[in-house]
XYZ file of C-alpha atoms in Angstrom:
652
model
C 0.000 0.000 0.000
C 0.961 3.620 -0.196
C -0.328 7.083 0.618
C -2.085 9.434 -1.765
C -3.073 13.077 -1.509
C -4.211 15.927 -3.682
C -5.505 19.463 -4.025
C -8.073 20.373 -6.706
C -8.940 24.002 -7.428
C -12.195 25.367 -8.755
C -10.292 28.565 -9.483
C -7.453 30.568 -7.961
C -3.729 29.816 -7.902
C -2.523 26.284 -8.738
C -1.656 23.877 -5.913
C 1.879 24.576 -4.764
C 4.727 22.092 -4.842
C 5.678 22.766 -1.185
C 2.112 22.007 -0.069
C 2.086 18.736 -2.018
C 5.495 17.818 -0.636
C 4.246 18.377 2.918
C 1.205 16.211 2.219
C 3.391 13.406 0.876
C 5.755 13.745 3.847
C 2.820 13.425 6.251
C 2.207 10.005 4.675
C 5.848 8.921 4.668
C 5.161 5.999 7.033
C 2.710 4.611 4.457
C 5.262 4.881 1.667
C 8.893 5.147 2.725
C 10.294 3.955 -0.627
C 9.913 7.223 -2.519
C 7.470 9.926 -3.479
C 6.113 11.566 -6.590
C 4.095 14.598 -7.628
C 1.808 15.790 -10.378
C 1.348 19.542 -10.688
C -0.978 21.387 -12.999
C -2.931 24.620 -13.171
C -5.940 23.155 -11.382
C -4.863 19.809 -9.921
C -1.935 18.735 -7.764
C -1.379 15.096 -6.752
C 1.088 13.480 -4.342
C 2.082 9.871 -3.782
C 4.209 8.179 -1.093
C 5.252 4.726 -2.253
C 5.568 1.358 -0.511
C 7.047 -0.847 -3.241
C 5.224 -4.175 -3.502
C 4.481 -4.833 -7.193
C 6.717 -3.791 -10.106
C 9.432 -2.387 -7.903
C 11.485 -1.069 -10.830
C 8.902 0.874 -12.858
C 5.820 1.172 -10.635
C 6.461 4.688 -9.293
C 3.547 7.131 -9.260
C 1.827 9.324 -10.355
C 1.274 7.314 -13.507
C -0.291 8.486 -16.778
C -1.545 7.093 -20.049
C 0.425 7.562 -23.276
C -0.502 11.210 -23.899
C -0.644 12.274 -20.259
C -4.366 13.029 -20.333
C -5.179 10.482 -17.586
C -3.228 10.730 -14.319
C -3.619 8.373 -11.373
C -2.410 8.122 -7.786
C -3.291 4.825 -6.148
C -3.146 3.276 -2.691
C -3.813 -0.447 -2.431
C -3.694 -3.516 -4.620
C -5.717 -4.748 -7.607
C -5.245 -8.471 -7.178
C -6.730 -9.491 -10.530
C -4.556 -7.016 -12.433
C -2.927 -9.729 -14.520
C -6.273 -10.874 -15.910
C -7.486 -7.280 -16.458
C -4.219 -6.363 -18.146
C -4.657 -9.209 -20.646
C -8.228 -8.099 -21.339
C -7.145 -4.504 -21.894
C -4.237 -5.508 -24.114
C -6.590 -7.533 -26.280
C -8.643 -4.327 -26.633
C -5.568 -2.513 -27.957
C -4.129 -0.815 -24.871
C -0.352 -0.648 -24.633
C 1.286 -1.036 -21.215
C 4.718 0.306 -20.341
C 4.987 -1.035 -16.747
C 4.175 -4.284 -14.977
C 2.244 -2.558 -12.174
C -1.360 -2.979 -11.143
C -1.630 0.822 -11.104
C -1.470 0.998 -14.886
C -4.548 -1.222 -15.088
C -6.473 1.668 -13.525
C -5.221 4.093 -16.177
C -6.241 1.948 -19.139
C -9.273 0.575 -17.355
C -10.543 4.137 -16.952
C -10.007 4.768 -20.663
C -11.829 1.562 -21.581
C -14.675 1.360 -19.072
C -14.814 4.631 -17.130
C -16.357 4.343 -13.637
C -17.795 0.912 -14.574
C -14.231 -0.322 -14.118
C -14.937 -0.562 -10.379
C -17.197 -3.579 -10.851
C -14.298 -5.502 -12.407
C -11.752 -4.906 -9.649
C -10.862 -7.486 -7.029
C -8.760 -5.895 -4.344
C -8.484 -3.117 -1.812
C -8.074 0.391 -3.071
C -8.380 4.122 -2.741
C -7.364 6.103 -5.799
C -7.748 9.402 -7.600
C -7.893 9.776 -11.366
C -7.468 13.167 -13.017
C -9.094 13.108 -16.446
C -7.784 16.150 -18.288
C -10.236 15.639 -21.145
C -13.081 16.659 -18.841
C -11.053 18.557 -16.235
C -12.493 16.219 -13.613
C -11.202 14.155 -10.689
C -12.607 10.755 -9.773
C -12.126 9.259 -6.280
C -13.006 5.703 -5.298
C -12.725 3.479 -2.238
C -12.952 -0.324 -2.119
C -16.097 -2.248 -1.271
C -15.365 -2.832 2.428
C -13.407 0.310 3.205
C -10.052 -1.388 3.733
C -8.168 1.565 2.279
C -8.911 4.959 3.829
C -9.702 8.110 1.863
C -10.517 11.441 3.509
C -11.548 14.691 1.888
C -12.598 18.240 2.591
C -14.527 20.642 0.352
C -14.310 24.419 0.751
C -15.567 26.965 -1.770
C -15.461 24.324 -4.479
C -11.857 23.316 -3.765
C -11.208 19.670 -2.929
C -8.404 18.479 -0.641
C -7.995 14.737 -0.106
C -5.602 12.189 1.327
C -5.135 8.681 2.709
C -4.970 10.112 6.206
C -6.238 13.313 7.775
C -2.621 14.251 8.483
C -2.157 14.887 4.783
C -5.124 17.263 4.696
C -3.802 19.150 7.696
C -0.323 19.342 6.131
C -1.805 21.059 3.075
C -2.320 24.181 5.173
C -5.885 24.405 3.867
C -7.688 22.347 6.528
C -7.728 23.083 10.267
C -8.009 20.435 12.968
C -11.159 20.970 14.973
C -13.203 18.431 16.890
C -16.554 17.391 15.440
C -18.606 16.615 18.585
C -20.961 14.404 16.573
C -18.027 12.416 15.217
C -16.815 11.872 18.776
C -20.335 10.888 19.801
C -20.242 8.253 17.045
C -17.007 6.857 18.517
C -18.683 6.554 21.903
C -21.582 4.700 20.283
C -20.128 2.486 17.529
C -16.398 2.488 18.538
C -15.632 4.593 15.452
C -17.099 7.537 13.562
C -19.492 6.187 10.948
C -18.606 7.245 7.412
C -18.839 9.783 5.969
C -18.427 11.416 9.370
C -15.041 11.709 11.112
C -13.972 13.241 14.417
C -12.542 16.197 12.473
C -15.009 18.979 11.736
C -15.145 19.674 8.014
C -13.365 16.439 7.098
C -15.319 13.526 5.630
C -14.310 10.026 4.638
C -15.458 8.413 1.428
C -17.849 5.630 2.361
C -16.874 2.018 1.626
C -18.197 0.954 -1.765
C -18.643 4.514 -2.972
C -17.013 6.932 -5.376
C -16.960 10.681 -5.942
C -16.735 12.782 -9.071
C -15.408 16.354 -8.827
C -15.957 18.800 -11.665
C -16.197 22.592 -11.765
C -16.265 22.870 -8.000
C -18.996 20.295 -7.369
C -18.468 16.889 -5.767
C -21.026 14.216 -6.578
C -21.092 11.048 -4.479
C -22.661 7.698 -5.219
C -22.507 4.062 -4.147
C -21.316 1.485 -6.628
C -21.561 -1.465 -4.199
C -23.583 -2.305 -1.111
C -24.070 -5.328 1.069
C -27.103 -7.593 0.664
C -28.285 -10.610 2.642
C -30.777 -12.429 0.425
C -30.217 -15.876 1.933
C -31.132 -19.125 0.231
C -33.497 -21.482 2.042
C -31.066 -24.397 1.989
C -27.362 -24.803 1.696
C -26.282 -25.759 -1.843
C -25.134 -29.363 -2.207
C -21.764 -28.172 -3.483
C -21.311 -25.430 -0.865
C -18.098 -26.911 0.517
C -16.620 -27.241 -2.980
C -17.545 -23.615 -3.710
C -16.027 -22.480 -0.430
C -12.845 -24.426 -1.131
C -12.422 -22.787 -4.525
C -13.165 -19.299 -3.208
C -10.871 -19.547 -0.182
C -7.954 -20.853 -2.204
C -8.504 -18.253 -4.911
C -8.794 -15.401 -2.390
C -5.495 -16.364 -0.761
C -3.733 -17.080 -4.062
C -4.627 -13.655 -5.459
C -3.372 -12.015 -2.283
C -0.031 -13.794 -2.543
C 0.742 -11.828 -5.715
C 3.703 -9.572 -4.959
C 7.288 -8.972 -5.951
C 8.356 -9.263 -2.304
C 7.812 -12.143 0.181
C 4.347 -12.234 1.736
C 4.095 -13.136 5.436
C 1.079 -13.748 7.672
C -0.285 -12.822 11.083
C -1.033 -15.829 13.248
C -3.337 -15.354 16.244
C -3.876 -19.040 16.941
C -7.559 -18.899 16.028
C -9.324 -20.589 13.149
C -9.240 -17.690 10.675
C -5.552 -16.895 10.761
C -4.753 -20.618 10.890
C -6.600 -20.999 7.583
C -4.874 -18.073 5.876
C -1.454 -19.172 7.156
C -1.991 -22.764 6.037
C -3.124 -21.779 2.541
C -0.320 -19.218 2.259
C 2.252 -21.840 3.218
C 1.036 -23.997 0.319
C 1.422 -21.126 -2.179
C 4.538 -19.252 -1.195
C 7.820 -19.906 -3.047
C 9.629 -18.764 0.128
C 9.681 -20.056 3.674
C 6.508 -18.522 5.108
C 7.138 -15.975 7.867
C 4.435 -15.804 10.532
C 4.037 -13.239 13.328
C 2.132 -13.310 16.612
C 1.515 -11.365 19.797
C 1.441 -13.084 23.159
C 0.197 -11.663 26.441
C 1.418 -11.917 30.006
C -2.144 -12.577 31.169
C -2.897 -16.302 30.576
C -6.552 -15.450 29.953
C -5.540 -13.459 26.860
C -2.648 -15.603 25.649
C -2.954 -17.975 22.649
C 0.701 -18.867 22.182
C 0.061 -22.604 22.600
C -2.118 -22.636 19.499
C 0.161 -20.319 17.563
C 3.093 -22.678 18.092
C 1.034 -25.680 17.042
C 0.019 -24.131 13.717
C 3.480 -22.706 13.028
C 4.933 -26.176 13.607
C 2.303 -27.800 11.422
C 3.016 -25.577 8.403
C 6.745 -25.208 9.073
C 6.762 -21.415 9.158
C 9.560 -19.232 10.508
C 7.662 -17.869 13.473
C 8.357 -14.645 15.365
C 6.611 -13.403 18.492
C 6.329 -10.105 20.335
C 5.401 -10.406 23.992
C 3.009 -7.717 25.220
C 2.453 -6.409 28.728
C 0.725 -3.328 30.048
C 3.891 -1.242 30.090
C 4.445 -1.871 26.383
C 0.877 -0.812 25.595
C 1.163 2.376 27.628
C 4.505 3.246 26.054
C 3.168 3.220 22.492
C -0.385 4.422 23.120
C 0.286 8.067 22.135
C 1.689 6.866 18.788
C -1.278 4.531 18.370
C -3.777 7.383 18.772
C -1.781 9.631 16.434
C -1.825 6.978 13.719
C -5.464 6.010 14.302
C -6.409 9.714 14.200
C -9.350 9.082 16.499
C -10.096 8.549 20.166
C -10.440 4.885 21.115
C -12.353 2.952 23.725
C -9.965 -0.014 23.829
C -6.216 -0.459 23.835
C -6.465 -3.407 21.419
C -4.829 -1.492 18.518
C -1.607 -1.138 20.545
C -0.518 -4.810 20.382
C -1.175 -4.778 16.633
C 0.969 -1.664 16.308
C 3.767 -3.573 18.062
C 3.113 -6.619 15.868
C 3.556 -4.638 12.661
C 6.732 -3.128 14.120
C 8.125 -6.623 14.661
C 7.036 -7.628 11.170
C 8.805 -4.721 9.552
C 11.932 -5.220 11.648
C 12.071 -8.782 10.338
C 12.039 -7.507 6.755
C 8.441 -8.331 5.787
C 6.277 -5.599 4.291
C 3.156 -7.587 3.299
C 1.057 -9.871 5.529
C -2.171 -11.824 5.213
C -4.587 -11.511 8.128
C -7.763 -13.310 9.173
C -9.773 -10.111 9.656
C -13.239 -10.198 8.166
C -13.983 -13.879 8.813
C -15.995 -13.185 11.958
C -18.201 -10.711 10.120
C -18.644 -12.864 7.012
C -19.181 -16.217 8.779
C -20.886 -14.952 11.982
C -18.028 -15.647 14.347
C -18.593 -13.035 17.031
C -20.430 -13.613 20.289
C -22.683 -10.745 19.249
C -24.360 -13.028 16.699
C -24.946 -15.769 19.266
C -26.166 -13.137 21.702
C -28.661 -11.905 19.099
C -29.963 -15.420 18.538
C -30.262 -16.070 22.283
C -32.069 -12.766 22.892
C -34.610 -13.591 20.183
C -35.003 -17.096 21.640
C -35.637 -15.730 25.145
C -38.002 -12.981 24.069
C -40.203 -15.462 22.206
C -41.032 -16.933 25.642
C -40.369 -14.059 28.077
C -41.784 -15.900 31.096
C -39.178 -18.627 30.809
C -36.674 -18.830 33.676
C -34.462 -21.339 31.917
C -33.874 -19.678 28.577
C -31.949 -16.657 29.985
C -29.502 -19.115 31.545
C -28.033 -19.403 28.041
C -26.342 -16.052 28.641
C -24.264 -17.726 31.368
C -23.101 -20.279 28.816
C -22.322 -17.539 26.325
C -20.504 -15.280 28.787
C -19.326 -17.539 31.645
C -17.007 -14.841 33.024
C -20.015 -12.607 33.813
C -22.067 -15.166 35.743
C -20.100 -15.352 39.024
C -20.398 -11.640 39.809
C -23.579 -10.491 38.170
C -25.348 -13.194 36.258
C -28.887 -11.995 36.908
C -27.963 -8.368 36.201
C -26.442 -9.226 32.838
C -29.276 -11.553 31.858
C -31.759 -8.747 32.506
C -29.544 -6.245 30.718
C -29.463 -8.289 27.496
C -33.211 -8.852 27.569
C -34.080 -5.212 28.251
C -31.611 -3.729 25.767
C -34.109 -3.467 22.928
C -37.116 -4.949 21.246
C -36.983 -7.273 18.228
C -38.749 -4.728 16.025
C -35.867 -2.274 16.483
C -33.610 -2.213 13.412
C -30.614 -2.020 15.741
C -31.825 -4.816 18.063
C -28.655 -6.881 17.618
C -26.327 -4.033 18.514
C -28.203 -2.287 21.293
C -26.382 -4.046 24.200
C -22.976 -3.051 22.843
C -24.125 0.462 22.018
C -25.676 0.968 25.453
C -22.511 -0.231 27.178
C -20.270 1.934 25.025
C -22.477 5.007 25.390
C -21.924 5.070 29.134
C -18.715 6.942 28.378
C -20.999 9.891 27.584
C -21.876 10.177 31.267
C -18.497 11.902 31.623
C -19.358 14.675 29.122
C -19.263 18.314 30.184
C -22.420 20.369 29.922
C -20.892 22.078 26.902
C -20.275 18.788 25.151
C -23.842 17.679 25.892
C -25.103 20.909 24.348
C -22.904 20.356 21.286
C -24.503 16.980 20.542
C -28.014 17.924 21.611
C -30.492 16.883 18.960
C -28.118 14.302 17.486
C -28.752 10.611 18.098
C -26.111 8.401 16.479
C -28.348 5.350 16.733
C -31.295 7.087 15.079
C -29.021 8.276 12.288
C -27.976 4.681 11.650
C -31.572 3.441 11.782
C -32.454 5.919 9.053
C -29.477 4.966 6.889
C -30.055 1.229 6.393
C -30.756 0.203 2.808
C -34.042 -0.774 1.217
C -34.626 -4.442 1.872
C -32.933 -4.381 5.294
C -36.152 -5.053 7.171
C -36.780 -8.155 5.086
C -33.494 -9.817 5.949
C -33.169 -12.353 8.751
C -32.198 -11.058 12.224
C -28.682 -12.432 11.742
C -28.446 -10.942 8.260
C -29.335 -7.563 9.709
C -26.815 -8.046 12.507
C -24.067 -8.958 10.023
C -24.828 -5.893 7.920
C -24.603 -3.594 10.944
C -21.376 -5.235 12.066
C -19.749 -4.693 8.686
C -21.005 -1.131 8.410
C -20.079 -0.026 11.904
C -17.428 -2.060 13.703
C -15.473 -3.493 10.733
C -15.085 -0.395 8.599
C -15.070 2.228 11.324
C -12.916 0.478 13.905
C -11.454 -2.960 13.171
C -10.039 -2.256 9.740
C -9.248 1.393 10.285
C -8.118 1.892 13.881
C -7.002 -1.647 14.682
C -5.961 -3.075 11.317
C -4.836 -1.010 8.357
C -3.725 2.073 10.281
C -1.654 0.084 12.797
C 0.013 -1.913 10.013
C 0.776 1.130 7.888
C 2.164 2.968 10.911
C 5.161 0.684 10.430
C 4.954 0.485 6.622
C 3.371 -2.977 6.519
C 0.576 -3.807 4.097
C -2.246 -5.994 5.427
C -4.209 -8.183 3.034
C -7.606 -9.641 3.891
C -8.631 -12.842 2.042
C -11.912 -13.114 3.946
C -12.935 -9.737 2.500
C -12.722 -10.933 -1.086
C -16.113 -9.739 -2.373
C -16.795 -13.077 -4.083
C -16.370 -14.876 -0.762
C -18.586 -12.356 1.014
C -21.361 -12.744 -1.575
C -21.164 -16.539 -1.317
C -21.430 -16.442 2.486
C -24.171 -13.790 2.559
C -26.365 -15.990 0.355
C -26.030 -19.021 2.657
C -28.771 -19.844 5.159
C -27.958 -18.499 8.635
C -27.700 -22.005 10.027
C -24.812 -22.744 7.662
C -22.830 -20.136 9.554
C -24.297 -20.217 13.067
C -25.631 -23.681 13.930
C -27.173 -23.533 17.425
C -24.306 -21.770 19.224
C -21.508 -23.101 17.027
C -20.040 -20.160 15.117
C -18.604 -20.347 11.579
C -20.082 -23.810 11.080
C -19.445 -24.188 7.344
C -15.956 -22.769 7.686
C -15.159 -25.344 10.368
C -16.569 -28.198 8.266
C -14.393 -27.143 5.347
C -11.269 -26.385 7.443
C -10.994 -29.847 8.965
C -8.874 -30.863 5.982
C -6.847 -27.636 5.976
C -5.723 -27.021 9.571
C -5.055 -29.377 12.529
C -8.287 -30.797 13.951
C -7.838 -29.152 17.355
C -7.619 -25.724 15.730
C -10.496 -26.353 13.336
C -12.803 -27.107 16.258
C -11.416 -24.597 18.726
C -14.059 -22.127 19.998
C -13.387 -18.519 19.186
C -11.395 -16.601 21.763
C -12.159 -12.869 21.583
C -9.094 -10.726 20.976
C -8.549 -8.526 23.986
C -5.722 -6.549 25.532
C -5.288 -4.985 28.992
C -7.179 -1.691 29.133
C -7.101 0.670 32.161
C -4.553 -1.363 34.199
C -2.010 -0.887 31.390
C -1.580 2.756 32.366
C -1.042 2.406 36.113
C 1.568 0.874 38.342
C 5.258 1.396 38.941
C 5.938 2.526 35.380
C 2.985 4.885 34.934
C 3.860 7.157 31.979
C 4.143 10.860 32.722
C 1.574 11.711 30.072
C -1.196 9.992 32.068
C -1.036 12.453 34.980
C -0.372 15.351 32.655
C -3.296 14.740 30.306
C -5.774 13.673 32.983
C -5.065 16.655 35.233
C -8.066 18.922 35.881
C -6.479 21.751 33.895
C -5.839 19.569 30.845
C -9.335 18.082 30.988
C -10.816 21.554 31.302
C -8.839 22.835 28.318
C -10.097 20.187 25.889
C -13.638 20.732 27.141
C -15.043 17.276 26.409
C -15.159 15.668 29.859
C -16.091 16.832 33.340
C -12.852 17.234 35.384
C -14.560 16.222 38.624
C -15.892 12.991 37.167
C -12.562 12.195 35.523
C -10.763 12.763 38.831
C -13.019 10.179 40.463
C -12.430 7.731 37.619
C -8.681 8.258 37.832
C -8.693 7.600 41.565
C -10.543 4.328 41.134
C -8.257 3.205 38.306
C -5.106 3.980 40.273
C -6.406 2.043 43.276
C -7.226 -0.964 41.095
C -10.939 -0.764 41.883
C -12.033 -0.056 38.308
C -12.570 -3.578 37.055
C -15.808 -3.322 35.045
C -16.416 -2.616 31.343
C -17.775 0.859 32.022
C -14.781 2.260 33.833
C -12.193 0.495 31.684
C -13.760 1.851 28.516
C -14.200 5.275 30.081
C -10.543 5.540 31.103
C -9.300 4.551 27.646
C -11.846 6.864 26.016
C -10.892 9.884 28.126
C -7.152 9.309 27.855
C -7.212 8.703 24.096
C -9.397 11.778 23.565
C -6.845 13.836 25.460
C -4.042 12.341 23.354
C -5.991 13.072 20.166
C -6.591 16.625 21.344
C -2.919 17.202 22.058
C -1.792 15.664 18.760
C -4.240 17.428 16.464
C -6.509 20.086 17.918
C -4.511 21.858 20.617
C -1.999 23.401 18.249
C 0.839 22.270 20.506
C 2.191 19.819 17.932
C 2.274 21.194 14.404
C 3.850 18.004 13.018
C 4.477 19.772 9.711
C 7.521 18.403 7.934
C 8.519 18.087 4.329
C 10.980 16.308 2.106
C 14.438 17.742 1.671
C 14.986 15.706 -1.494
C 13.325 16.146 -4.894
C 10.553 13.715 -5.851
C 11.388 10.483 -7.678
C 8.721 11.384 -10.206
C 7.440 14.866 -11.000
C 4.927 15.194 -13.796
C 3.574 18.565 -14.821
C 1.015 19.471 -17.437
C 3.905 20.248 -19.761
C 6.717 17.852 -19.021
C 7.865 14.822 -17.030
C 11.079 14.622 -14.993
């Protein structure tokens, strides 16, 4: 992957080279192998390159033969070889071996309809000089980020908000509604962000800028029109799709490694990758000091089974606290969990060991109903069909055994009272209610700022036509993909943490063909009673060791509030949680935060509410200091000329 950025003028002076250089420099971690620029009277483009495919001639920006089509691209088009052959047969002449050039000629051949033909993960901008227009697009599931800001008809865009801020044309200000989204869904729901005046292109959508107007549209959306019975050849179809999804994502001119958590999903991707790679497969894992979080036993078993060269980074609370400011700066959003921190350290290890591309198992839980949330939804429906039953709610104890000893009855009642089945957000109300308790710490001013805005109502109104006709689990899967996956897991925890250390993550389970296959299956093919990912387990018994194929899912967690307290408490904790600092940012009530801090320091904050609240407050303060306070400008630029500089008149 790489970083892209650009400035597009409706009128006025052309985008300046120094501004574009600063934007590229702000994305240096995404592309440390070089940078390039395009400058014209109306459009300026910047590209920071991470060399993965066509290392010799794949530098960007890239144009067609006469320079009338210019592209900057972040991501991978995995079926570029097949598309290249199709375009060559139509008469197009290629001068590189890169997947980027497929976009140039694909645009000439098919225009925006090209998007339907792409298999991959992408965010790109195409400047079409014939029409003096700029086209932006983001992949179907939002793996690659793309942010933009419009002001007086001018468009500024980039892979990260840092690039927009580095342009000098966008100021960092908090959007209270974006923050309210974070404290509802775990991430701001696209197109909203936590930066006022900055939007993100929605997954599966594109934008067309011309003459100062930006027109947005979807080219892909999720649908859950399930068949009544599982096809007789479902396992054969799944086998072909899984192997194809991994094989396409092994295409690279550098060795491809893999993350190995020890769970079913990463065990599958690692096993299939080991079969395909011409190198010794390199696998990477995190382990935790807390035995309840540690999966090293299963990681070692799979690594031994496939014969990978396995590397491990051991995580404790001190390590999480040490990197948390960098984690927030790269995520560009407040967080309610520390879980991105171990993945930041994992990508650091990966890069230090010389690997710049990894496969991950992300997406499997959303596609094949692996999360406890889906079981919880099924159990809640089951209980509410016979509300007088005393036995049915006991299923919550089986689902969450760690809750039963201290508050079983409380939690059973909580799940049953969290919403009614006719609510479009029924499946997600328990999580949203728990998360929203962070808002109890808001100041009066912050409450006023979000008055009249209900993040949940906004989501209810935004679901697509046909949503109400899907099954309860189909609706739950849609909401999970649209909220948690795109807004948090892929962005804050996945892609952004990998790219912080210049590592590209690839996601076989988010191959759109695999998603469409799984979405059309009956629910019971994926969640059979309380057995998650049923069809995936049936298929995987011949792919991974039996013990791993049948292993129940272990949720990925990391130490939250306790990570920041103890003998090695970082100085920034006291500094940023002081009453003066809390008062300055204006989001949280200093008196309430002081009480929370006291309980955390004494070790008495052991529940979800206070753990999430501490991480939320601290990360908001870190975000404020990094972006909105003005104390850290962070503006740097390159001291060397670009590797490629294309102007409207010449190329150097």
